[in-house]
mmCIF file of C-alpha atoms in Angstrom:
data_model
loop_
_atom_site.group_PDB
_atom_site.id
_atom_site.type_symbol
_atom_site.label_atom_id
_atom_site.label_comp_id
_atom_site.label_asym_id
_atom_site.label_seq_id
_atom_site.Cartn_x
_atom_site.Cartn_y
_atom_site.Cartn_z
ATOM 1 C CA UNK A 71 34.763 44.388 -61.496
ATOM 2 C CA UNK A 72 37.780 42.700 -63.427
ATOM 3 C CA UNK A 73 38.639 45.439 -66.063
ATOM 4 C CA UNK A 74 40.784 43.049 -67.989
ATOM 5 C CA UNK A 75 42.501 46.076 -69.481
ATOM 6 C CA UNK A 76 46.121 44.988 -70.221
ATOM 7 C CA UNK A 77 49.079 46.393 -72.266
ATOM 8 C CA UNK A 78 52.335 44.506 -72.708
ATOM 9 C CA UNK A 79 55.490 45.789 -74.233
ATOM 10 C CA UNK A 80 59.210 44.839 -74.582
ATOM 11 C CA UNK A 81 61.535 46.731 -72.351
ATOM 12 C CA UNK A 82 65.313 46.591 -71.652
ATOM 13 C CA UNK A 83 66.916 47.141 -68.334
ATOM 14 C CA UNK A 84 67.227 45.291 -64.945
ATOM 15 C CA UNK A 85 64.969 44.844 -62.027
ATOM 16 C CA UNK A 86 65.457 43.642 -58.413
ATOM 17 C CA UNK A 87 63.169 40.790 -57.421
ATOM 18 C CA UNK A 88 62.789 38.320 -54.587
ATOM 19 C CA UNK A 89 66.007 36.570 -55.979
ATOM 20 C CA UNK A 90 68.136 39.657 -56.497
ATOM 21 C CA UNK A 91 68.765 41.584 -59.735
ATOM 22 C CA UNK A 92 67.908 40.166 -63.097
ATOM 23 C CA UNK A 93 67.581 41.499 -66.744
ATOM 24 C CA UNK A 94 64.024 42.587 -67.605
ATOM 25 C CA UNK A 95 62.774 41.943 -70.992
ATOM 26 C CA UNK A 96 58.996 42.575 -70.827
ATOM 27 C CA UNK A 97 56.544 44.841 -69.025
ATOM 28 C CA UNK A 98 52.799 44.232 -68.277
ATOM 29 C CA UNK A 99 50.584 47.106 -67.380
ATOM 30 C CA UNK A 100 47.105 46.559 -66.326
ATOM 31 C CA UNK A 101 44.270 48.035 -64.244
ATOM 32 C CA UNK A 102 42.730 45.465 -62.095
ATOM 33 C CA UNK A 103 42.370 44.009 -58.753
ATOM 34 C CA UNK A 104 45.565 44.221 -56.684
ATOM 35 C CA UNK A 105 46.999 41.181 -54.845
ATOM 36 C CA UNK A 106 48.303 43.337 -51.797
ATOM 37 C CA UNK A 107 47.558 47.045 -52.179
ATOM 38 C CA UNK A 108 44.423 48.472 -50.560
ATOM 39 C CA UNK A 109 41.669 49.426 -52.751
ATOM 40 C CA UNK A 110 39.425 47.682 -55.264
ATOM 41 C CA UNK A 111 41.389 48.394 -58.423
ATOM 42 C CA UNK A 112 45.086 49.496 -58.930
ATOM 43 C CA UNK A 113 47.322 50.198 -61.900
ATOM 44 C CA UNK A 114 49.551 47.270 -61.733
ATOM 45 C CA UNK A 115 53.032 46.977 -63.429
ATOM 46 C CA UNK A 116 54.976 43.914 -63.745
ATOM 47 C CA UNK A 117 58.509 43.996 -65.109
ATOM 48 C CA UNK A 118 59.609 40.415 -65.909
ATOM 49 C CA UNK A 119 61.966 38.135 -67.678
ATOM 50 C CA UNK A 120 59.876 35.154 -68.804
ATOM 51 C CA UNK A 121 63.166 33.260 -69.717
ATOM 52 C CA UNK A 122 64.098 33.268 -66.143
ATOM 53 C CA UNK A 123 60.722 31.816 -64.912
ATOM 54 C CA UNK A 124 57.513 33.233 -63.259
ATOM 55 C CA UNK A 125 59.558 34.422 -60.234
ATOM 56 C CA UNK A 126 61.717 36.784 -62.206
ATOM 57 C CA UNK A 127 59.091 39.655 -61.614
ATOM 58 C CA UNK A 128 59.156 43.061 -60.012
ATOM 59 C CA UNK A 129 55.460 43.867 -59.183
ATOM 60 C CA UNK A 130 54.094 47.138 -58.357
ATOM 61 C CA UNK A 131 50.342 48.103 -57.393
ATOM 62 C CA UNK A 132 49.613 51.793 -57.335
ATOM 63 C CA UNK A 133 46.375 53.715 -56.976
ATOM 64 C CA UNK A 134 45.454 55.632 -60.103
ATOM 65 C CA UNK A 135 46.472 58.972 -58.808
ATOM 66 C CA UNK A 136 49.917 57.603 -57.855
ATOM 67 C CA UNK A 137 50.444 55.788 -61.116
ATOM 68 C CA UNK A 138 49.658 58.977 -63.050
ATOM 69 C CA UNK A 139 52.070 60.905 -60.891
ATOM 70 C CA UNK A 140 54.673 58.366 -61.409
ATOM 71 C CA UNK A 141 54.147 58.390 -65.156
ATOM 72 C CA UNK A 142 54.540 62.158 -65.237
ATOM 73 C CA UNK A 143 57.542 62.085 -63.187
ATOM 74 C CA UNK A 144 59.110 59.574 -65.347
ATOM 75 C CA UNK A 145 58.597 61.623 -68.455
ATOM 76 C CA UNK A 146 59.454 64.940 -66.719
ATOM 77 C CA UNK A 147 62.833 63.152 -65.640
ATOM 78 C CA UNK A 148 63.639 61.950 -69.127
ATOM 79 C CA UNK A 149 62.717 65.407 -70.649
ATOM 80 C CA UNK A 150 65.149 67.113 -68.183
ATOM 81 C CA UNK A 151 68.278 65.204 -69.031
ATOM 82 C CA UNK A 152 70.481 65.989 -72.142
ATOM 83 C CA UNK A 153 69.191 64.238 -75.310
ATOM 84 C CA UNK A 154 72.663 62.780 -75.726
ATOM 85 C CA UNK A 155 72.307 60.816 -72.497
ATOM 86 C CA UNK A 156 68.730 59.672 -73.177
ATOM 87 C CA UNK A 157 69.754 58.345 -76.517
ATOM 88 C CA UNK A 158 72.344 56.008 -75.102
ATOM 89 C CA UNK A 159 71.664 52.333 -74.382
ATOM 90 C CA UNK A 160 70.587 51.415 -70.911
ATOM 91 C CA UNK B 208 38.901 17.354 -42.376
ATOM 92 C CA UNK B 209 42.151 16.793 -44.152
ATOM 93 C CA UNK B 210 43.576 19.455 -46.589
ATOM 94 C CA UNK B 211 46.521 18.771 -48.678
ATOM 95 C CA UNK B 212 48.359 19.320 -51.899
ATOM 96 C CA UNK B 213 48.047 16.527 -54.401
ATOM 97 C CA UNK B 214 48.893 15.688 -57.980
ATOM 98 C CA UNK B 215 46.376 14.379 -60.491
ATOM 99 C CA UNK B 216 45.974 13.746 -64.111
ATOM 100 C CA UNK B 217 44.669 16.750 -66.120
ATOM 101 C CA UNK B 218 44.314 17.617 -69.735
ATOM 102 C CA UNK B 219 46.584 15.707 -72.258
ATOM 103 C CA UNK B 220 47.646 13.342 -69.392
ATOM 104 C CA UNK B 221 49.588 15.978 -67.573
ATOM 105 C CA UNK B 222 50.096 15.576 -63.901
ATOM 106 C CA UNK B 223 49.079 18.839 -62.399
ATOM 107 C CA UNK B 224 48.877 20.131 -58.928
ATOM 108 C CA UNK B 225 45.566 20.364 -56.843
ATOM 109 C CA UNK B 226 44.488 21.449 -53.461
ATOM 110 C CA UNK B 227 42.237 18.613 -52.021
ATOM 111 C CA UNK B 228 40.125 19.033 -48.798
ATOM 112 C CA UNK B 229 37.807 16.351 -47.499
ATOM 113 C CA UNK B 230 35.870 15.489 -44.529
ATOM 114 C CA UNK B 231 37.103 12.383 -42.573
ATOM 115 C CA UNK B 232 33.980 11.589 -40.645
ATOM 116 C CA UNK B 233 31.423 10.938 -43.243
ATOM 117 C CA UNK B 234 30.659 9.278 -46.557
ATOM 118 C CA UNK B 235 29.779 8.579 -49.257
ATOM 119 C CA UNK B 236 29.474 12.274 -50.270
ATOM 120 C CA UNK B 237 29.528 14.329 -53.369
ATOM 121 C CA UNK B 238 32.543 16.210 -54.822
ATOM 122 C CA UNK B 239 33.058 19.778 -55.696
ATOM 123 C CA UNK B 240 35.700 21.071 -58.252
ATOM 124 C CA UNK B 241 36.626 24.556 -57.242
ATOM 125 C CA UNK B 242 37.760 26.674 -60.323
ATOM 126 C CA UNK B 243 39.823 29.488 -59.040
ATOM 127 C CA UNK B 244 39.655 33.097 -60.385
ATOM 128 C CA UNK B 245 42.230 34.989 -62.520
ATOM 129 C CA UNK B 246 44.494 35.923 -59.581
ATOM 130 C CA UNK B 247 45.058 32.062 -59.363
ATOM 131 C CA UNK B 248 45.565 29.208 -57.079
ATOM 132 C CA UNK B 249 45.708 31.420 -54.011
ATOM 133 C CA UNK B 250 44.989 31.297 -50.228
ATOM 134 C CA UNK B 251 41.511 32.656 -50.383
ATOM 135 C CA UNK B 252 40.346 30.051 -52.899
ATOM 136 C CA UNK B 253 42.083 27.301 -50.801
ATOM 137 C CA UNK B 254 39.921 28.767 -48.042
ATOM 138 C CA UNK B 255 36.835 28.409 -50.138
ATOM 139 C CA UNK B 256 37.938 24.723 -50.916
ATOM 140 C CA UNK B 257 38.204 23.985 -47.239
ATOM 141 C CA UNK B 258 34.796 25.422 -46.654
ATOM 142 C CA UNK B 259 33.296 22.804 -49.012
ATOM 143 C CA UNK B 260 34.916 20.138 -47.047
ATOM 144 C CA UNK B 261 33.480 21.654 -43.933
ATOM 145 C CA UNK B 262 30.086 21.468 -45.542
ATOM 146 C CA UNK B 263 30.732 17.791 -46.059
ATOM 147 C CA UNK B 264 31.851 17.589 -49.743
ATOM 148 C CA UNK B 265 35.124 16.210 -51.180
ATOM 149 C CA UNK B 266 36.592 19.485 -52.666
ATOM 150 C CA UNK B 267 39.507 19.787 -55.222
ATOM 151 C CA UNK B 268 40.826 22.911 -56.765
ATOM 152 C CA UNK B 269 43.114 22.393 -59.697
ATOM 153 C CA UNK B 270 46.041 24.715 -60.158
ATOM 154 C CA UNK B 271 45.096 25.866 -63.631
ATOM 155 C CA UNK B 272 48.382 27.697 -64.068
ATOM 156 C CA UNK B 273 50.601 24.845 -63.143
ATOM 157 C CA UNK B 274 51.960 24.340 -66.615
ATOM 158 C CA UNK B 275 53.023 27.911 -67.017
ATOM 159 C CA UNK B 276 54.321 28.372 -63.506
ATOM 160 C CA UNK B 277 54.931 25.093 -61.595
ATOM 161 C CA UNK B 278 55.800 25.865 -57.977
ATOM 162 C CA UNK B 279 55.588 29.598 -58.473
ATOM 163 C CA UNK B 280 53.721 31.873 -55.969
ATOM 164 C CA UNK B 281 50.090 32.333 -57.018
ATOM 165 C CA UNK B 282 50.597 36.101 -57.807
ATOM 166 C CA UNK B 283 53.762 35.254 -60.080
ATOM 167 C CA UNK B 284 51.819 32.532 -61.670
ATOM 168 C CA UNK B 285 48.737 34.616 -62.417
ATOM 169 C CA UNK B 286 50.950 37.325 -63.935
ATOM 170 C CA UNK B 287 52.616 34.803 -66.188
ATOM 171 C CA UNK B 288 49.133 33.286 -67.322
ATOM 172 C CA UNK B 289 47.792 36.802 -67.921
ATOM 173 C CA UNK B 290 50.664 37.595 -70.219
ATOM 174 C CA UNK B 291 50.048 34.273 -71.971
ATOM 175 C CA UNK B 292 46.364 34.820 -72.592
ATOM 176 C CA UNK B 293 44.744 32.849 -69.752
ATOM 177 C CA UNK B 294 43.876 29.228 -69.744
ATOM 178 C CA UNK B 295 42.822 27.660 -73.036
ATOM 179 C CA UNK B 296 39.296 26.252 -73.099
ATOM 180 C CA UNK B 297 40.253 22.757 -74.133
ATOM 181 C CA UNK B 298 42.765 22.549 -71.561
ATOM 182 C CA UNK B 299 40.341 23.716 -68.845
ATOM 183 C CA UNK B 300 37.834 21.109 -69.721
ATOM 184 C CA UNK B 301 40.494 18.483 -69.505
ATOM 185 C CA UNK B 302 41.799 19.629 -66.118
ATOM 186 C CA UNK B 303 38.310 19.873 -64.648
ATOM 187 C CA UNK B 304 37.456 16.483 -66.075
ATOM 188 C CA UNK B 305 40.509 15.129 -64.478
ATOM 189 C CA UNK B 306 39.673 16.761 -61.295
ATOM 190 C CA UNK B 307 36.213 15.330 -61.377
ATOM 191 C CA UNK B 308 37.496 11.852 -62.144
ATOM 192 C CA UNK B 309 39.854 12.131 -59.277
ATOM 193 C CA UNK B 310 37.114 12.882 -56.881
ATOM 194 C CA UNK B 311 34.852 10.172 -58.116
ATOM 195 C CA UNK B 312 37.726 7.742 -57.525
ATOM 196 C CA UNK B 313 37.947 8.578 -53.785
ATOM 197 C CA UNK B 314 36.587 5.819 -51.573
ATOM 198 C CA UNK B 315 34.273 8.253 -49.872
ATOM 199 C CA UNK B 316 32.766 9.593 -53.096
ATOM 200 C CA UNK B 317 29.097 9.010 -53.910
ATOM 201 C CA UNK B 318 29.947 9.460 -57.591
ATOM 202 C CA UNK B 319 28.500 12.915 -57.875
ATOM 203 C CA UNK B 320 30.424 16.072 -58.838
ATOM 204 C CA UNK B 321 29.718 19.764 -59.249
ATOM 205 C CA UNK B 322 31.795 22.607 -60.392
ATOM 206 C CA UNK B 323 31.942 26.114 -58.949
ATOM 207 C CA UNK B 324 34.069 28.950 -60.322
ATOM 208 C CA UNK B 325 34.640 32.552 -59.602
ATOM 209 C CA UNK B 326 35.418 35.391 -61.891
ATOM 210 C CA UNK B 327 37.059 33.778 -64.985
ATOM 211 C CA UNK B 328 36.274 30.602 -63.125
ATOM 212 C CA UNK B 329 32.512 31.210 -63.510
ATOM 213 C CA UNK B 330 32.774 31.199 -67.285
ATOM 214 C CA UNK B 331 34.896 28.019 -67.034
ATOM 215 C CA UNK B 332 32.312 26.482 -64.688
ATOM 216 C CA UNK B 333 29.713 26.952 -67.397
ATOM 217 C CA UNK B 334 32.062 25.726 -70.018
ATOM 218 C CA UNK B 335 32.761 22.442 -67.984
ATOM 219 C CA UNK B 336 29.015 21.923 -67.453
ATOM 220 C CA UNK B 337 28.467 22.111 -71.225
ATOM 221 C CA UNK B 338 31.371 19.760 -71.758
ATOM 222 C CA UNK B 339 31.565 17.262 -69.108
ATOM 223 C CA UNK B 340 29.128 14.771 -67.267
ATOM 224 C CA UNK B 341 28.526 16.789 -64.170
ATOM 225 C CA UNK B 342 25.707 16.923 -61.656
ATOM 226 C CA UNK B 343 25.604 20.569 -60.936
ATOM 227 C CA UNK B 344 27.472 23.793 -61.628
ATOM 228 C CA UNK B 345 27.806 27.264 -60.079
ATOM 229 C CA UNK B 346 28.744 30.350 -62.070
ATOM 230 C CA UNK B 347 29.874 33.292 -59.641
ATOM 231 C CA UNK B 348 30.057 36.338 -61.889
ATOM 232 C CA UNK B 349 31.714 34.778 -64.708
ATOM 233 C CA UNK B 350 32.088 37.101 -67.681
ATOM 234 C CA UNK B 351 32.323 36.496 -71.439
ATOM 235 C CA UNK B 352 29.912 33.538 -71.410
ATOM 236 C CA UNK B 353 28.072 35.402 -74.162
ATOM 237 C CA UNK B 354 29.945 38.530 -74.983
ATOM 238 C CA UNK B 355 33.624 38.549 -76.224
ATOM 239 C CA UNK B 356 36.311 40.050 -74.038
ATOM 240 C CA UNK B 357 36.897 43.673 -74.429
ATOM 241 C CA UNK B 358 39.508 45.280 -76.631
ATOM 242 C CA UNK B 359 42.898 45.215 -74.583
ATOM 243 C CA UNK B 360 41.849 42.120 -72.683
ATOM 244 C CA UNK B 361 44.622 39.601 -71.982
ATOM 245 C CA UNK B 362 42.178 36.661 -72.273
ATOM 246 C CA UNK B 363 42.298 34.740 -75.631
ATOM 247 C CA UNK B 364 38.983 33.119 -75.172
ATOM 248 C CA UNK B 365 35.657 33.560 -77.089
ATOM 249 C CA UNK B 366 31.915 33.484 -76.056
ATOM 250 C CA UNK B 367 30.243 30.224 -75.205
ATOM 251 C CA UNK B 368 26.765 30.781 -76.056
ATOM 252 C CA UNK B 369 26.617 28.310 -78.732
ATOM 253 C CA UNK B 370 27.153 25.587 -76.003
ATOM 254 C CA UNK B 371 24.031 26.266 -74.162
ATOM 255 C CA UNK B 372 22.152 23.437 -75.835
ATOM 256 C CA UNK B 373 24.769 21.105 -74.372
ATOM 257 C CA UNK B 374 24.498 22.217 -70.705
ATOM 258 C CA UNK B 375 24.324 18.859 -68.892
ATOM 259 C CA UNK B 376 23.279 19.763 -65.442
ATOM 260 C CA UNK B 377 21.459 22.523 -63.309
ATOM 261 C CA UNK B 378 23.294 25.702 -63.186
ATOM 262 C CA UNK B 379 23.165 28.207 -60.224
ATOM 263 C CA UNK B 380 24.294 31.706 -61.330
ATOM 264 C CA UNK B 381 25.224 34.528 -58.679
ATOM 265 C CA UNK B 382 25.924 37.961 -59.962
ATOM 266 C CA UNK B 383 26.171 41.560 -58.850
ATOM 267 C CA UNK B 384 23.984 44.247 -60.171
ATOM 268 C CA UNK B 385 26.980 46.708 -60.228
ATOM 269 C CA UNK B 386 29.273 44.493 -62.022
ATOM 270 C CA UNK B 387 30.032 45.233 -65.795
ATOM 271 C CA UNK B 388 31.867 41.889 -66.558
ATOM 272 C CA UNK B 389 29.359 40.395 -66.582
ATOM 273 C CA UNK B 390 26.910 43.134 -66.994
ATOM 274 C CA UNK B 391 23.326 42.719 -65.889
ATOM 275 C CA UNK B 392 22.320 42.685 -69.562
ATOM 276 C CA UNK B 393 24.626 39.721 -70.322
ATOM 277 C CA UNK B 394 23.333 37.858 -67.337
ATOM 278 C CA UNK B 395 19.756 38.522 -68.462
ATOM 279 C CA UNK B 396 20.688 37.360 -71.946
ATOM 280 C CA UNK B 397 22.263 34.117 -70.713
ATOM 281 C CA UNK B 398 19.048 33.586 -68.655
ATOM 282 C CA UNK B 399 16.819 33.918 -71.508
ATOM 283 C CA UNK B 400 19.106 31.654 -73.546
ATOM 284 C CA UNK B 401 19.034 28.826 -71.125
ATOM 285 C CA UNK B 402 15.280 29.324 -70.788
ATOM 286 C CA UNK B 403 14.869 29.081 -74.509
ATOM 287 C CA UNK B 404 16.860 25.738 -74.520
ATOM 288 C CA UNK B 405 14.756 24.324 -71.552
ATOM 289 C CA UNK B 406 17.890 24.270 -69.237
ATOM 290 C CA UNK B 407 17.419 24.048 -65.448
ATOM 291 C CA UNK B 408 18.955 27.176 -64.046
ATOM 292 C CA UNK B 409 18.526 29.612 -61.095
ATOM 293 C CA UNK B 410 20.037 33.067 -61.412
ATOM 294 C CA UNK B 411 20.281 35.692 -58.639
ATOM 295 C CA UNK B 412 21.613 39.165 -58.936
ATOM 296 C CA UNK B 413 22.331 41.170 -55.771
ATOM 297 C CA UNK B 414 21.495 44.807 -55.939
ATOM 298 C CA UNK B 415 24.108 46.151 -53.718
ATOM 299 C CA UNK B 416 26.974 44.023 -55.025
ATOM 300 C CA UNK B 417 29.486 44.105 -57.796
ATOM 301 C CA UNK B 418 32.184 41.783 -59.091
ATOM 302 C CA UNK B 419 33.817 39.491 -56.507
ATOM 303 C CA UNK B 420 31.347 39.988 -53.683
ATOM 304 C CA UNK B 421 32.331 36.651 -52.283
ATOM 305 C CA UNK B 422 35.974 37.756 -51.840
ATOM 306 C CA UNK B 423 36.367 38.404 -48.144
ATOM 307 C CA UNK B 424 40.035 39.750 -48.549
ATOM 308 C CA UNK B 425 38.871 42.578 -51.024
ATOM 309 C CA UNK B 426 36.984 45.823 -50.668
ATOM 310 C CA UNK B 427 34.378 44.352 -53.084
ATOM 311 C CA UNK B 428 33.351 41.838 -50.395
ATOM 312 C CA UNK B 429 29.435 42.259 -49.723
ATOM 313 C CA UNK B 430 28.531 40.258 -46.598
ATOM 314 C CA UNK B 431 24.863 40.218 -47.290
ATOM 315 C CA UNK B 432 25.236 39.010 -50.909
ATOM 316 C CA UNK B 433 27.952 36.620 -49.998
ATOM 317 C CA UNK B 434 26.023 35.149 -46.980
ATOM 318 C CA UNK B 435 22.905 34.662 -49.031
ATOM 319 C CA UNK B 436 24.996 33.345 -51.977
ATOM 320 C CA UNK B 437 26.626 30.657 -49.630
ATOM 321 C CA UNK B 438 23.275 29.595 -48.409
ATOM 322 C CA UNK B 439 21.961 29.114 -51.962
ATOM 323 C CA UNK B 440 25.086 27.311 -52.839
ATOM 324 C CA UNK B 441 24.736 24.925 -49.903
ATOM 325 C CA UNK B 442 20.894 24.287 -50.778
ATOM 326 C CA UNK B 443 21.815 23.841 -54.463
ATOM 327 C CA UNK B 444 24.537 21.114 -53.617
ATOM 328 C CA UNK B 445 22.196 19.449 -50.996
ATOM 329 C CA UNK B 446 19.664 19.005 -53.776
ATOM 330 C CA UNK B 447 22.059 17.854 -56.563
ATOM 331 C CA UNK B 448 24.953 16.122 -54.803
ATOM 332 C CA UNK B 449 22.970 13.895 -52.472
ATOM 333 C CA UNK B 450 23.807 10.324 -52.723
#
């Protein structure tokens, strides 16, 4: 099925897409059919900059277990570094 | 057969991209507007468009995401459209109406046009059939015809049940029993609503199939359901698109 479950949020940083590096301003997280990954449904993450056009996108499609592991790894990594560094701007 | 990218006039007089496939050895014949799924104007749906030409129909798939993402790859365009809430209903009707007019204007047209849509396009095929003078319509597992999108959905569209009295043409519906969008209950409710309004329709639900059972490039592909569905579509169009 199409789950249609989608979350969008503003982000700040950079991503490397087909045209090289660009500033990312928005993220879309959704659980739906992948374009490329095997499997019927994947956790899909788009890091984009709408101001630079549809091609300014870093796309990731992960199976659910991988996505959870990645999310935990991100949080564990952030928790492990000194607060003063995390509080700084990207 | 010739298949090519064209430009035609859609909603609001906008020139939008379309993928046209047409048989070269026969005519006059009917036309089919192919309404792509949420993943967009992609290669698998172009293949479906060519299949209709191989069946003997003029087939045109509008790029419904052309305005948001002209020239973008289909997946980037679909991601952009998802963030923006999908295709507005009034624009969809204008684009499909423009595609139908383009097909009717071809020298090999017999003047008849049907729509077929998959996934979000299934709902849009129903919407078009309630809004435009078409000769037939096919809804392949379109969700949110009666029920609103769930919380967290990127789609900014509403239910269409109130349009059922306006359905202009026979409707063929093909669904999977294991699908939740649309669920078998929603399909049954639409079936009952169309019966109540005396609208010609033919619904089939495949027990061993879920959403997107026609999609040969996905694990959701169910050959038995898809093969039977294609045969039903072919018979349906033979009946309603004959000159």
